[in-house]
Short mmCIF file of C-alpha atoms in Angstrom, two decimals:
data_model
loop_
_atom_site.label_atom_id
_atom_site.label_comp_id
_atom_site.label_asym_id
_atom_site.label_seq_id
_atom_site.Cartn_x
_atom_site.Cartn_y
_atom_site.Cartn_z
CA UNK B 12 -104.26 7.12 65.20
CA UNK B 13 -107.15 5.03 66.43
CA UNK B 14 -105.72 4.66 69.92
CA UNK B 15 -105.33 7.80 71.98
CA UNK B 16 -102.09 8.51 73.78
CA UNK B 17 -102.25 7.80 77.50
CA UNK B 18 -98.78 9.03 78.45
CA UNK B 19 -99.61 12.74 78.43
CA UNK B 20 -102.67 14.31 80.01
CA UNK B 21 -102.88 18.07 80.20
CA UNK B 22 -103.11 19.31 83.83
CA UNK B 23 -106.28 20.91 85.09
CA UNK B 24 -104.80 24.39 85.37
CA UNK B 25 -104.10 24.43 81.64
CA UNK B 26 -107.78 23.78 80.92
CA UNK B 27 -108.71 26.50 83.41
CA UNK B 28 -106.43 29.01 81.71
CA UNK B 29 -107.48 27.78 78.26
CA UNK B 30 -111.08 28.69 79.07
CA UNK B 31 -110.18 32.32 79.74
CA UNK B 32 -112.13 34.60 77.38
CA UNK B 33 -110.12 35.64 74.34
CA UNK B 34 -110.98 39.03 72.84
CA UNK B 35 -109.40 41.03 70.07
CA UNK B 36 -108.97 44.79 70.08
CA UNK B 37 -112.57 45.17 68.89
CA UNK B 38 -113.81 43.35 72.03
CA UNK B 39 -115.05 40.47 69.91
CA UNK B 40 -114.56 36.90 71.21
CA UNK B 41 -112.26 34.72 69.12
CA UNK B 42 -111.32 31.06 69.03
CA UNK B 43 -108.93 30.05 71.80
CA UNK B 44 -107.05 27.58 69.59
CA UNK B 45 -103.30 28.15 69.73
CA UNK B 46 -102.50 30.05 66.53
CA UNK B 47 -99.59 32.39 67.24
CA UNK B 48 -99.20 33.35 63.59
CA UNK B 49 -102.67 34.90 63.38
CA UNK B 50 -103.09 38.57 64.24
CA UNK B 51 -106.40 38.06 66.06
CA UNK B 52 -104.86 35.52 68.42
CA UNK B 53 -101.92 37.83 69.09
CA UNK B 54 -104.39 40.60 69.91
CA UNK B 55 -106.14 38.34 72.43
CA UNK B 56 -102.86 37.74 74.28
CA UNK B 57 -102.05 41.45 74.24
CA UNK B 58 -105.54 42.09 75.58
CA UNK B 59 -104.82 39.73 78.49
CA UNK B 60 -101.49 41.45 79.10
CA UNK B 61 -103.35 44.75 79.46
CA UNK B 62 -104.85 43.41 82.70
CA UNK B 63 -101.63 44.51 84.36
CA UNK B 64 -102.04 48.02 82.99
CA UNK B 65 -105.62 48.16 84.28
CA UNK B 66 -104.47 47.05 87.72
CA UNK B 67 -101.73 49.68 87.71
CA UNK B 68 -104.21 52.42 86.85
CA UNK B 69 -106.60 51.29 89.59
CA UNK B 70 -103.85 51.14 92.21
CA UNK B 71 -102.58 54.58 91.25
CA UNK B 72 -106.12 55.91 91.45
CA UNK B 73 -106.60 54.44 94.93
CA UNK B 74 -103.26 55.88 96.05
CA UNK B 75 -104.19 59.28 94.66
CA UNK B 76 -107.53 59.29 96.48
CA UNK B 77 -105.80 58.19 99.67
CA UNK B 78 -103.21 60.95 99.36
CA UNK B 79 -105.89 63.57 98.74
CA UNK B 80 -107.80 62.40 101.80
CA UNK B 81 -104.64 62.64 103.88
CA UNK B 82 -103.94 66.16 102.68
CA UNK B 83 -107.51 67.38 103.13
CA UNK B 84 -108.45 65.63 106.34
CA UNK B 85 -105.21 66.11 108.24
CA UNK B 86 -105.93 68.21 111.37
CA UNK B 87 -104.10 69.01 114.52
CA UNK B 88 -104.50 66.26 117.05
CA UNK B 89 -103.33 65.87 120.60
CA UNK B 90 -101.14 63.00 121.73
CA UNK B 91 -104.08 60.80 122.75
CA UNK B 92 -105.49 60.90 119.23
CA UNK B 93 -102.10 60.47 117.55
CA UNK B 94 -101.13 57.37 119.44
CA UNK B 95 -103.86 55.13 117.90
CA UNK B 96 -103.02 56.58 114.48
CA UNK B 97 -99.35 55.72 114.88
CA UNK B 98 -100.25 52.26 116.09
CA UNK B 99 -102.47 51.76 113.02
CA UNK B 100 -99.67 52.80 110.68
CA UNK B 101 -97.30 50.42 112.43
CA UNK B 102 -99.68 47.50 112.04
CA UNK B 103 -100.25 48.35 108.37
CA UNK B 104 -96.48 48.35 107.82
CA UNK B 105 -96.13 45.01 109.61
CA UNK B 106 -98.94 43.39 107.61
CA UNK B 107 -97.66 44.68 104.28
CA UNK B 108 -94.17 43.53 105.19
CA UNK B 109 -95.43 40.03 105.94
CA UNK B 110 -97.40 39.96 102.69
CA UNK B 111 -94.33 41.11 100.80
CA UNK B 112 -92.14 38.43 102.37
CA UNK B 113 -94.75 35.79 101.52
CA UNK B 114 -94.99 37.11 97.97
CA UNK B 115 -91.22 36.97 97.58
CA UNK B 116 -91.21 33.36 98.77
CA UNK B 117 -93.92 32.49 96.25
CA UNK B 118 -91.96 34.33 93.57
CA UNK B 119 -88.76 32.42 94.26
CA UNK B 120 -90.64 29.12 94.00
CA UNK B 121 -92.45 30.13 90.82
CA UNK B 122 -89.25 31.42 89.23
CA UNK B 123 -87.47 28.16 90.01
CA UNK B 124 -90.35 26.05 88.70
CA UNK B 125 -90.56 28.00 85.46
CA UNK B 126 -86.82 27.76 84.98
CA UNK B 127 -86.92 24.01 85.58
CA UNK B 128 -89.71 23.58 83.05
CA UNK B 129 -87.95 25.61 80.38
CA UNK B 130 -84.67 23.80 81.05
CA UNK B 131 -86.45 20.47 80.56
CA UNK B 132 -87.90 21.79 77.31
CA UNK B 133 -84.54 22.92 75.95
CA UNK B 134 -82.87 19.69 77.09
CA UNK B 135 -85.50 17.61 75.28
CA UNK B 136 -85.21 19.76 72.18
CA UNK B 137 -81.45 19.31 72.14
CA UNK B 138 -81.87 15.54 72.53
CA UNK B 139 -84.37 15.45 69.69
CA UNK B 140 -82.06 17.65 67.64
CA UNK B 141 -79.20 15.22 68.29
CA UNK B 142 -81.39 12.31 67.18
CA UNK B 143 -82.51 14.06 64.04
CA UNK B 144 -78.94 15.10 63.32
CA UNK B 145 -77.82 11.47 63.66
CA UNK B 146 -80.56 10.39 61.24
CA UNK B 147 -79.48 13.00 58.71
CA UNK B 148 -75.82 11.98 59.02
CA UNK B 149 -76.63 8.29 58.59
CA UNK B 150 -78.81 8.90 55.55
CA UNK B 151 -76.21 11.16 53.98
CA UNK B 152 -73.39 8.69 54.72
CA UNK B 153 -75.34 5.72 53.33
CA UNK B 154 -76.24 7.58 50.17
CA UNK B 155 -72.62 8.64 49.75
CA UNK B 156 -71.40 5.06 50.06
CA UNK B 157 -74.00 3.78 47.62
CA UNK B 158 -73.73 6.50 45.01
CA UNK B 159 -69.99 7.09 45.10
CA UNK B 160 -68.02 4.20 46.60
CA UNK B 161 -70.03 1.26 45.32
CA UNK B 162 -70.52 2.70 41.85
CA UNK B 163 -66.81 3.43 41.48
CA UNK B 164 -65.86 -0.16 42.35
CA UNK B 165 -68.56 -1.54 40.04
CA UNK B 166 -67.30 0.54 37.13
CA UNK B 167 -63.79 -0.90 37.52
CA UNK B 168 -65.18 -4.43 37.84
CA UNK B 169 -67.18 -3.83 34.70
CA UNK B 170 -63.92 -3.26 32.83
CA UNK B 171 -62.27 -6.29 34.43
CA UNK B 172 -65.22 -8.61 33.72
CA UNK B 173 -65.78 -7.29 30.18
CA UNK B 174 -64.98 -10.64 28.68
CA UNK B 175 -67.32 -12.63 30.98
CA UNK B 176 -71.03 -12.24 30.29
CA UNK B 177 -72.08 -14.05 33.49
CA UNK B 178 -70.05 -11.82 35.73
CA UNK B 179 -71.30 -8.74 33.91
CA UNK B 180 -74.84 -9.92 34.49
CA UNK B 181 -74.08 -10.21 38.22
CA UNK B 182 -72.70 -6.68 38.21
CA UNK B 183 -75.85 -5.35 36.53
CA UNK B 184 -77.95 -7.01 39.21
CA UNK B 185 -75.82 -5.40 41.93
CA UNK B 186 -76.25 -2.03 40.30
CA UNK B 187 -79.99 -2.59 40.42
CA UNK B 188 -79.77 -3.34 44.16
CA UNK B 189 -77.74 -0.18 44.72
CA UNK B 190 -80.37 1.81 42.85
CA UNK B 191 -83.04 0.35 45.11
CA UNK B 192 -81.08 1.41 48.23
CA UNK B 193 -80.57 4.91 46.90
CA UNK B 194 -84.23 5.24 45.91
CA UNK B 195 -85.53 4.10 49.30
CA UNK B 196 -83.14 6.30 51.26
CA UNK B 197 -84.05 9.28 49.12
CA UNK B 198 -87.74 8.57 49.69
CA UNK B 199 -87.27 8.97 53.45
CA UNK B 200 -88.76 12.23 54.79
CA UNK B 201 -86.31 15.12 54.73
CA UNK B 202 -86.13 15.96 58.40
CA UNK B 203 -83.14 18.25 58.09
CA UNK B 204 -85.48 21.26 58.27
CA UNK B 205 -86.92 19.98 61.55
CA UNK B 206 -83.38 19.54 62.84
CA UNK B 207 -82.52 23.17 62.09
CA UNK B 208 -85.81 24.47 63.54
CA UNK B 209 -85.40 22.56 66.82
CA UNK B 210 -81.86 23.84 67.30
CA UNK B 211 -82.95 27.44 66.68
CA UNK B 212 -85.97 27.11 68.97
CA UNK B 213 -83.87 25.62 71.77
CA UNK B 214 -81.22 28.36 71.52
CA UNK B 215 -83.73 31.21 71.41
CA UNK B 216 -85.73 29.73 74.28
CA UNK B 217 -82.64 29.31 76.45
CA UNK B 218 -81.55 32.89 75.70
CA UNK B 219 -84.93 34.38 76.59
CA UNK B 220 -85.31 32.21 79.68
CA UNK B 221 -81.94 33.28 81.08
CA UNK B 222 -82.85 36.97 81.01
CA UNK B 223 -86.38 36.27 82.24
CA UNK B 224 -85.02 34.35 85.23
CA UNK B 225 -82.43 37.05 85.93
CA UNK B 226 -84.96 39.90 85.75
CA UNK B 227 -87.36 38.14 88.12
CA UNK B 228 -84.50 37.43 90.51
CA UNK B 229 -83.51 41.10 90.55
CA UNK B 230 -87.15 42.09 91.09
CA UNK B 231 -87.44 39.70 94.04
CA UNK B 232 -84.27 41.08 95.58
CA UNK B 233 -85.52 44.63 95.03
CA UNK B 234 -88.76 43.85 96.85
CA UNK B 235 -86.85 42.40 99.79
CA UNK B 236 -84.59 45.44 99.97
CA UNK B 237 -87.63 47.74 99.81
CA UNK B 238 -89.28 45.86 102.68
CA UNK B 239 -86.20 46.15 104.86
CA UNK B 240 -85.62 49.79 103.93
CA UNK B 241 -89.23 50.65 104.78
CA UNK B 242 -88.82 49.21 108.27
CA UNK B 243 -85.60 51.19 108.72
CA UNK B 244 -87.11 54.40 107.35
CA UNK B 245 -90.18 54.21 109.57
CA UNK B 246 -88.03 53.47 112.60
CA UNK B 247 -85.61 56.34 111.97
CA UNK B 248 -88.28 58.63 110.43
CA UNK B 249 -85.72 59.96 107.98
CA UNK B 250 -87.16 62.11 105.21
CA UNK B 251 -84.55 61.33 102.57
CA UNK B 252 -84.86 57.62 103.28
CA UNK B 253 -88.66 57.79 102.98
CA UNK B 254 -88.35 59.68 99.68
CA UNK B 255 -85.97 57.02 98.35
CA UNK B 256 -88.32 54.27 99.52
CA UNK B 257 -91.30 55.89 97.83
CA UNK B 258 -89.36 56.16 94.57
CA UNK B 259 -88.34 52.51 94.53
CA UNK B 260 -91.77 51.37 95.73
CA UNK B 261 -93.40 53.19 92.82
CA UNK B 262 -90.90 51.60 90.40
CA UNK B 263 -91.46 48.15 91.85
CA UNK B 264 -95.23 48.67 91.75
CA UNK B 265 -95.07 49.40 88.02
CA UNK B 266 -92.85 46.37 87.42
CA UNK B 267 -95.15 44.12 89.47
CA UNK B 268 -98.22 45.02 87.45
CA UNK B 269 -96.25 44.70 84.20
CA UNK B 270 -94.97 41.24 85.14
CA UNK B 271 -98.49 40.24 86.17
CA UNK B 272 -99.82 41.05 82.69
CA UNK B 273 -96.88 39.37 80.93
CA UNK B 274 -97.01 36.19 83.02
CA UNK B 275 -100.79 35.93 82.66
CA UNK B 276 -100.68 36.28 78.87
CA UNK B 277 -97.81 33.79 78.62
CA UNK B 278 -99.57 31.28 80.87
CA UNK B 279 -102.79 31.49 78.85
CA UNK B 280 -100.98 31.17 75.53
CA UNK B 281 -98.94 28.21 76.76
CA UNK B 282 -102.08 26.56 78.12
CA UNK B 283 -103.75 26.93 74.74
CA UNK B 284 -100.83 24.99 73.27
CA UNK B 285 -100.79 22.37 76.05
CA UNK B 286 -104.46 21.51 75.65
CA UNK B 287 -103.94 20.31 72.05
CA UNK B 288 -100.24 20.28 71.13
CA UNK B 289 -100.57 17.56 68.49
CA UNK B 290 -102.74 19.63 66.21
CA UNK B 291 -100.37 22.58 66.28
CA UNK B 292 -97.27 20.44 65.59
CA UNK B 293 -98.95 18.64 62.69
CA UNK B 294 -99.86 21.98 61.13
CA UNK B 295 -96.33 23.32 61.62
CA UNK B 296 -94.62 20.27 60.05
CA UNK B 297 -96.99 19.63 57.17
CA UNK B 298 -94.60 21.24 54.68
CA UNK B 299 -91.87 18.61 55.12
CA UNK B 300 -93.55 15.76 57.04
CA UNK B 301 -96.60 13.80 56.06
CA UNK B 302 -99.47 13.40 58.49
CA UNK B 303 -98.81 9.69 59.09
CA UNK B 304 -95.16 10.35 59.98
CA UNK B 305 -96.11 13.18 62.37
CA UNK B 306 -98.76 11.05 64.07
CA UNK B 307 -96.33 8.15 64.31
CA UNK B 308 -93.96 10.20 66.44
CA UNK B 309 -96.60 12.19 68.34
CA UNK B 310 -98.64 9.16 69.42
CA UNK B 311 -96.16 6.25 69.10
CA UNK B 312 -98.95 3.72 69.41
CA UNK B 313 -98.41 0.00 68.68
CA UNK B 314 -101.44 0.15 66.44
CA UNK B 315 -99.82 2.74 64.20
CA UNK B 316 -97.66 1.32 61.38
CA UNK B 317 -94.08 2.45 61.00
CA UNK B 318 -93.98 4.61 57.87
CA UNK B 319 -90.28 3.80 57.38
CA UNK B 320 -90.54 0.05 57.77
CA UNK B 321 -91.01 -0.76 54.09
CA UNK B 322 -88.13 1.40 52.90
CA UNK B 323 -85.78 0.11 55.58
CA UNK B 324 -86.73 -3.51 54.80
CA UNK B 325 -86.00 -3.01 51.09
CA UNK B 326 -82.63 -1.47 51.93
CA UNK B 327 -81.66 -4.34 54.24
CA UNK B 328 -82.73 -7.00 51.71
CA UNK B 329 -80.88 -5.29 48.90
CA UNK B 330 -77.70 -5.06 50.97
CA UNK B 331 -78.01 -8.70 52.03
CA UNK B 332 -78.44 -9.77 48.38
CA UNK B 333 -75.39 -7.75 47.38
CA UNK B 334 -73.38 -9.41 50.16
CA UNK B 335 -74.26 -12.84 48.74
CA UNK B 336 -73.31 -11.78 45.22
CA UNK B 337 -69.96 -10.40 46.36
CA UNK B 338 -69.16 -13.60 48.26
CA UNK B 339 -69.91 -15.63 45.11
CA UNK B 340 -67.69 -13.43 42.96
CA UNK B 341 -64.86 -13.64 45.49
CA UNK B 342 -65.15 -17.41 45.45
CA UNK B 343 -65.45 -18.02 41.71
CA UNK B 344 -64.04 -15.01 39.83
CA UNK B 345 -60.84 -14.28 41.71
CA UNK B 346 -59.01 -17.42 40.42
CA UNK B 347 -59.64 -16.26 36.85
CA UNK B 348 -59.50 -12.47 37.44
CA UNK B 349 -57.06 -11.84 40.29
CA UNK B 350 -57.12 -8.06 39.74
CA UNK B 351 -60.81 -8.01 40.70
CA UNK B 352 -60.12 -9.08 44.27
CA UNK B 353 -59.23 -5.58 45.47
CA UNK B 354 -62.47 -4.02 44.20
CA UNK B 355 -64.56 -6.91 45.44
CA UNK B 356 -63.11 -6.57 48.96
CA UNK B 357 -63.70 -2.81 48.80
CA UNK B 358 -67.35 -3.38 47.90
CA UNK B 359 -67.66 -5.87 50.75
CA UNK B 360 -66.31 -3.35 53.26
CA UNK B 361 -68.69 -0.66 51.99
CA UNK B 362 -71.63 -3.06 52.18
CA UNK B 363 -70.75 -3.95 55.78
CA UNK B 364 -70.57 -0.30 56.84
CA UNK B 365 -73.73 0.54 54.92
CA UNK B 366 -75.61 -2.33 56.50
CA UNK B 367 -74.46 -1.21 59.96
CA UNK B 368 -75.63 2.34 59.17
CA UNK B 369 -79.03 1.03 58.09
CA UNK B 370 -79.40 -0.83 61.40
CA UNK B 371 -78.53 2.35 63.29
CA UNK B 372 -80.94 4.30 61.12
CA UNK B 373 -83.70 1.81 61.91
CA UNK B 374 -83.12 2.30 65.64
CA UNK B 375 -83.06 6.10 65.40
CA UNK B 376 -86.18 6.23 63.24
CA UNK B 377 -88.12 4.26 65.83
CA UNK B 378 -90.74 6.46 67.49
CA UNK B 379 -89.83 5.67 71.09
CA UNK B 380 -86.78 7.92 71.32
CA UNK B 381 -88.29 11.04 69.77
CA UNK B 382 -91.63 10.44 71.46
CA UNK B 383 -89.93 10.36 74.86
CA UNK B 384 -88.26 13.71 74.13
CA UNK B 385 -91.63 15.05 73.02
CA UNK B 386 -93.31 13.94 76.24
CA UNK B 387 -90.49 15.34 78.37
CA UNK B 388 -90.81 18.71 76.68
CA UNK B 389 -94.57 18.72 77.22
CA UNK B 390 -94.15 17.81 80.88
CA UNK B 391 -91.63 20.58 81.35
CA UNK B 392 -93.71 23.26 79.65
CA UNK B 393 -97.24 22.31 80.66
CA UNK B 394 -96.60 21.12 84.20
CA UNK B 395 -93.57 22.91 85.66
CA UNK B 396 -93.60 25.87 83.28
CA UNK B 397 -97.27 26.84 83.48
CA UNK B 398 -97.39 26.10 87.21
CA UNK B 399 -94.41 28.37 87.74
CA UNK B 400 -96.08 31.12 85.71
CA UNK B 401 -99.15 30.85 87.92
CA UNK B 402 -97.01 31.28 91.03
CA UNK B 403 -95.26 34.23 89.42
CA UNK B 404 -98.64 35.80 88.66
CA UNK B 405 -99.63 35.29 92.29
CA UNK B 406 -96.36 36.87 93.39
CA UNK B 407 -96.94 39.90 91.18
CA UNK B 408 -100.48 40.34 92.51
CA UNK B 409 -99.46 40.03 96.17
CA UNK B 410 -96.45 42.27 95.66
CA UNK B 411 -98.57 44.94 93.95
CA UNK B 412 -101.08 44.93 96.82
CA UNK B 413 -98.32 44.99 99.45
CA UNK B 414 -96.51 47.82 97.67
CA UNK B 415 -99.71 49.84 97.50
CA UNK B 416 -100.17 49.35 101.24
CA UNK B 417 -96.55 50.38 101.80
CA UNK B 418 -97.11 53.60 99.88
CA UNK B 419 -100.19 54.35 101.97
CA UNK B 420 -98.23 53.71 105.18
CA UNK B 421 -95.30 55.85 104.02
CA UNK B 422 -97.68 58.68 103.07
CA UNK B 423 -99.25 58.50 106.52
CA UNK B 424 -95.86 58.51 108.22
CA UNK B 425 -94.93 61.54 106.14
CA UNK B 426 -98.07 63.42 107.21
CA UNK B 427 -97.45 62.53 110.86
CA UNK B 428 -93.90 63.82 110.58
CA UNK B 429 -95.15 67.01 108.94
CA UNK B 430 -97.75 67.44 111.70
CA UNK B 431 -95.11 66.96 114.36
CA UNK B 432 -92.81 69.51 112.70
CA UNK B 433 -95.72 71.94 112.46
CA UNK B 434 -96.38 71.59 116.18
CA UNK B 435 -92.73 72.29 116.89
CA UNK B 436 -92.87 75.37 114.68
CA UNK B 437 -95.96 76.65 116.52
CA UNK B 438 -94.20 76.69 119.94
CA UNK B 439 -93.50 80.20 121.21
CA UNK B 440 -89.79 80.83 121.60
CA UNK B 441 -90.49 82.95 124.69
CA UNK B 442 -92.42 80.13 126.34
CA UNK B 443 -90.50 79.29 129.51
CA UNK B 444 -91.55 75.63 129.13
CA UNK B 445 -89.82 75.45 125.72
CA UNK B 446 -86.39 73.88 126.20
CA UNK B 447 -84.99 75.85 123.25
CA UNK B 448 -86.25 79.09 124.76
CA UNK B 449 -84.65 78.23 128.09
CA UNK B 450 -81.37 77.52 126.36
CA UNK B 451 -81.60 80.80 124.44
CA UNK B 452 -82.43 82.75 127.61
CA UNK B 453 -79.27 81.56 129.30
CA UNK B 454 -76.48 84.12 129.10
CA UNK B 455 -73.04 83.18 130.43
CA UNK B 456 -72.24 86.82 131.17
CA UNK B 457 -75.06 86.85 133.74
CA UNK B 458 -73.71 83.89 135.59
CA UNK B 459 -72.18 86.14 138.23
CA UNK B 460 -75.52 87.78 139.05
CA UNK B 461 -76.73 86.49 142.38
CA UNK B 462 -80.22 85.17 142.67
CA UNK B 463 -82.14 85.13 145.82
CA UNK B 464 -81.19 81.58 146.59
CA UNK B 465 -77.53 82.05 145.77
CA UNK B 466 -77.38 85.15 147.90
CA UNK B 467 -78.99 83.59 150.90
CA UNK B 468 -76.85 80.48 150.55
CA UNK B 469 -73.74 82.66 150.72
CA UNK B 470 -75.07 84.99 153.38
CA UNK B 471 -71.97 84.55 155.49
CA UNK B 472 -69.64 85.99 152.84
CA UNK B 473 -71.94 88.94 152.27
CA UNK B 474 -72.19 89.55 156.00
CA UNK B 475 -68.42 89.95 156.20
CA UNK B 476 -68.66 92.92 153.84
CA UNK B 477 -71.96 94.40 155.07
CA UNK B 478 -72.76 93.32 158.62
CA UNK B 479 -76.43 93.15 159.41
CA UNK B 480 -77.84 95.96 161.52
CA UNK B 481 -78.91 93.68 164.37
CA UNK B 482 -77.04 90.35 164.23
CA UNK B 483 -78.21 89.25 167.62
CA UNK B 484 -81.87 89.36 166.63
CA UNK B 485 -81.51 88.15 163.02
CA UNK B 486 -83.75 85.13 162.43
CA UNK B 487 -82.52 82.10 160.47
CA UNK B 488 -82.47 82.24 156.68
CA UNK B 489 -85.51 80.04 156.14
CA UNK B 490 -87.46 82.14 158.67
CA UNK B 491 -86.50 85.32 156.80
CA UNK B 492 -87.81 83.84 153.61
CA UNK B 493 -91.03 82.67 155.25
CA UNK B 494 -91.69 85.98 156.85
CA UNK B 495 -90.76 87.84 153.67
CA UNK B 496 -93.24 86.00 151.48
CA UNK B 497 -96.06 85.54 153.90
CA UNK B 498 -95.18 82.11 155.25
CA UNK B 499 -97.90 80.35 153.26
CA UNK B 500 -97.03 76.67 152.78
CA UNK B 501 -98.98 76.52 149.50
CA UNK B 502 -96.47 78.68 147.65
CA UNK B 503 -92.79 78.35 147.00
CA UNK B 504 -90.61 80.26 149.40
CA UNK B 505 -87.49 80.47 147.19
CA UNK B 506 -87.68 82.15 143.79
CA UNK B 507 -85.82 80.15 141.12
CA UNK B 508 -84.54 83.09 139.10
CA UNK B 509 -81.65 82.52 136.70
CA UNK B 510 -81.78 78.72 136.95
CA UNK B 511 -83.84 77.98 133.82
CA UNK B 512 -86.70 76.56 135.88
CA UNK B 513 -90.43 77.30 135.63
CA UNK B 514 -91.48 80.52 137.32
CA UNK B 515 -92.59 80.16 140.95
CA UNK B 516 -96.11 80.78 142.12
CA UNK B 517 -96.35 83.91 144.24
CA UNK B 518 -99.24 84.62 146.55
CA UNK B 519 -100.75 88.09 146.71
CA UNK B 520 -99.17 88.66 150.10
CA UNK B 521 -95.75 87.74 148.71
CA UNK B 522 -96.12 90.19 145.85
CA UNK B 523 -97.26 92.93 148.28
CA UNK B 524 -94.30 92.23 150.51
CA UNK B 525 -91.95 92.30 147.50
CA UNK B 526 -93.33 95.61 146.25
CA UNK B 527 -93.18 97.16 149.73
CA UNK B 528 -89.50 96.39 150.22
CA UNK B 529 -87.48 99.22 151.68
CA UNK B 530 -84.42 100.66 150.12
CA UNK B 531 -82.26 98.89 152.68
CA UNK B 532 -83.78 95.57 151.73
CA UNK B 533 -83.25 96.35 148.05
CA UNK B 534 -79.60 97.12 148.72
CA UNK B 535 -79.40 93.96 150.78
CA UNK B 536 -81.00 91.63 148.17
CA UNK B 537 -79.78 93.45 145.09
CA UNK B 538 -81.74 94.14 141.95
CA UNK B 539 -82.71 90.56 141.22
CA UNK B 540 -86.36 91.18 142.14
CA UNK B 541 -86.89 94.61 140.69
CA UNK B 542 -89.69 94.88 138.16
#
């Protein structure tokens, strides 16, 4: 314990997170030592998790103010003023999309890092659990051989050697050696409880991590789909698609702030553990492990004595002494007591297997194996795990900001669409410049009515039915039109009636000429120009 461990050094971000202020529900600062069983410490982590709720409330407040401003300040604007507004909305959508894509990339990296760290933790816990299980099996097997097998053979030899005091004395000495082995093995720390706890912790951690990883993966995919759907909805300007996008953006915004609070609280709590993990583990194992045993495995320093060395040495010496006694009995007693050979060989086999088990137990109880698993678990949790949680917190923060910007852009697009629809509704249906009004004014039954242009273009067919009064002096068609409407080049000379075109501009002289038409001219041109 005098020499500090140099293999593990907590990373700087764990100290940074460890120094976060810890408050209980009464807003009183508490100790930041990792004590998950205390209610005040649990309250401090819940208080940190509420940061996400505060961020959600602030973002909703900003969105509400923005929506109110859009509803109150929206006025009719001409195309010159709408074009910069549309351009601004487009740039906001592009920027928020880029931020969202960057956030998703950060989230994928953080999710992978956290998963790697937790996998390393569970793998190390399973290795340590396997080591502790092997220790328990060896101790139980050695005790079974000593208490059952060896004692049974010694009881039969006691009956065989009942007439020989020297051999009985040797048997009593062997029984004393067996008692020493049993006593020293029983004095070993009962680490079966630690074995059960590690297995349960590893299984629960793997179960929780799987669903955590899956939920973050689904959230990342949802954010990507939202980003793509927003681009599609703004391009198509579809109302139902924008409504769907707003619904999923609001859901993802809530999830982003919730994951930000959860990841922040988890990162701070894990950092509190990573800053001083030895103290917490010693306190958790004090019921079944002594302090010197816990420090032996946590620090594994050459200066620390092996707390099992004395017991293991006594066991090995006792077994070696028993081997020598059995060899002597096989050499000197078998010629006089041939029936004792079977039990003596049985004892020898049990001693060989027990001695081999003690050597294996010595290797497993060495601190290097369990200490390596301990360091691997710390590296996984405090380096990869906490680093991944920091990236996930950054992802949640960026995603929440980007989603808020997306909602603002979608709200603005919605108001622009509503303004455009309002302008369309304000157009007069009788306006000749309105395409809908021109389509409504067209009547197929009037297609046979001759306009002025159609009549003059088919003047030859009309002349065959009604010959002009003076064909020899009739001027050309374009001259008739020029003379009829005053011949001014600034005005149109052919009325475009019945063709769905804008009304022509008539000069005062043209209107006077039209109104002063004779009955013959009216019969000639028809009723197309009557008022």
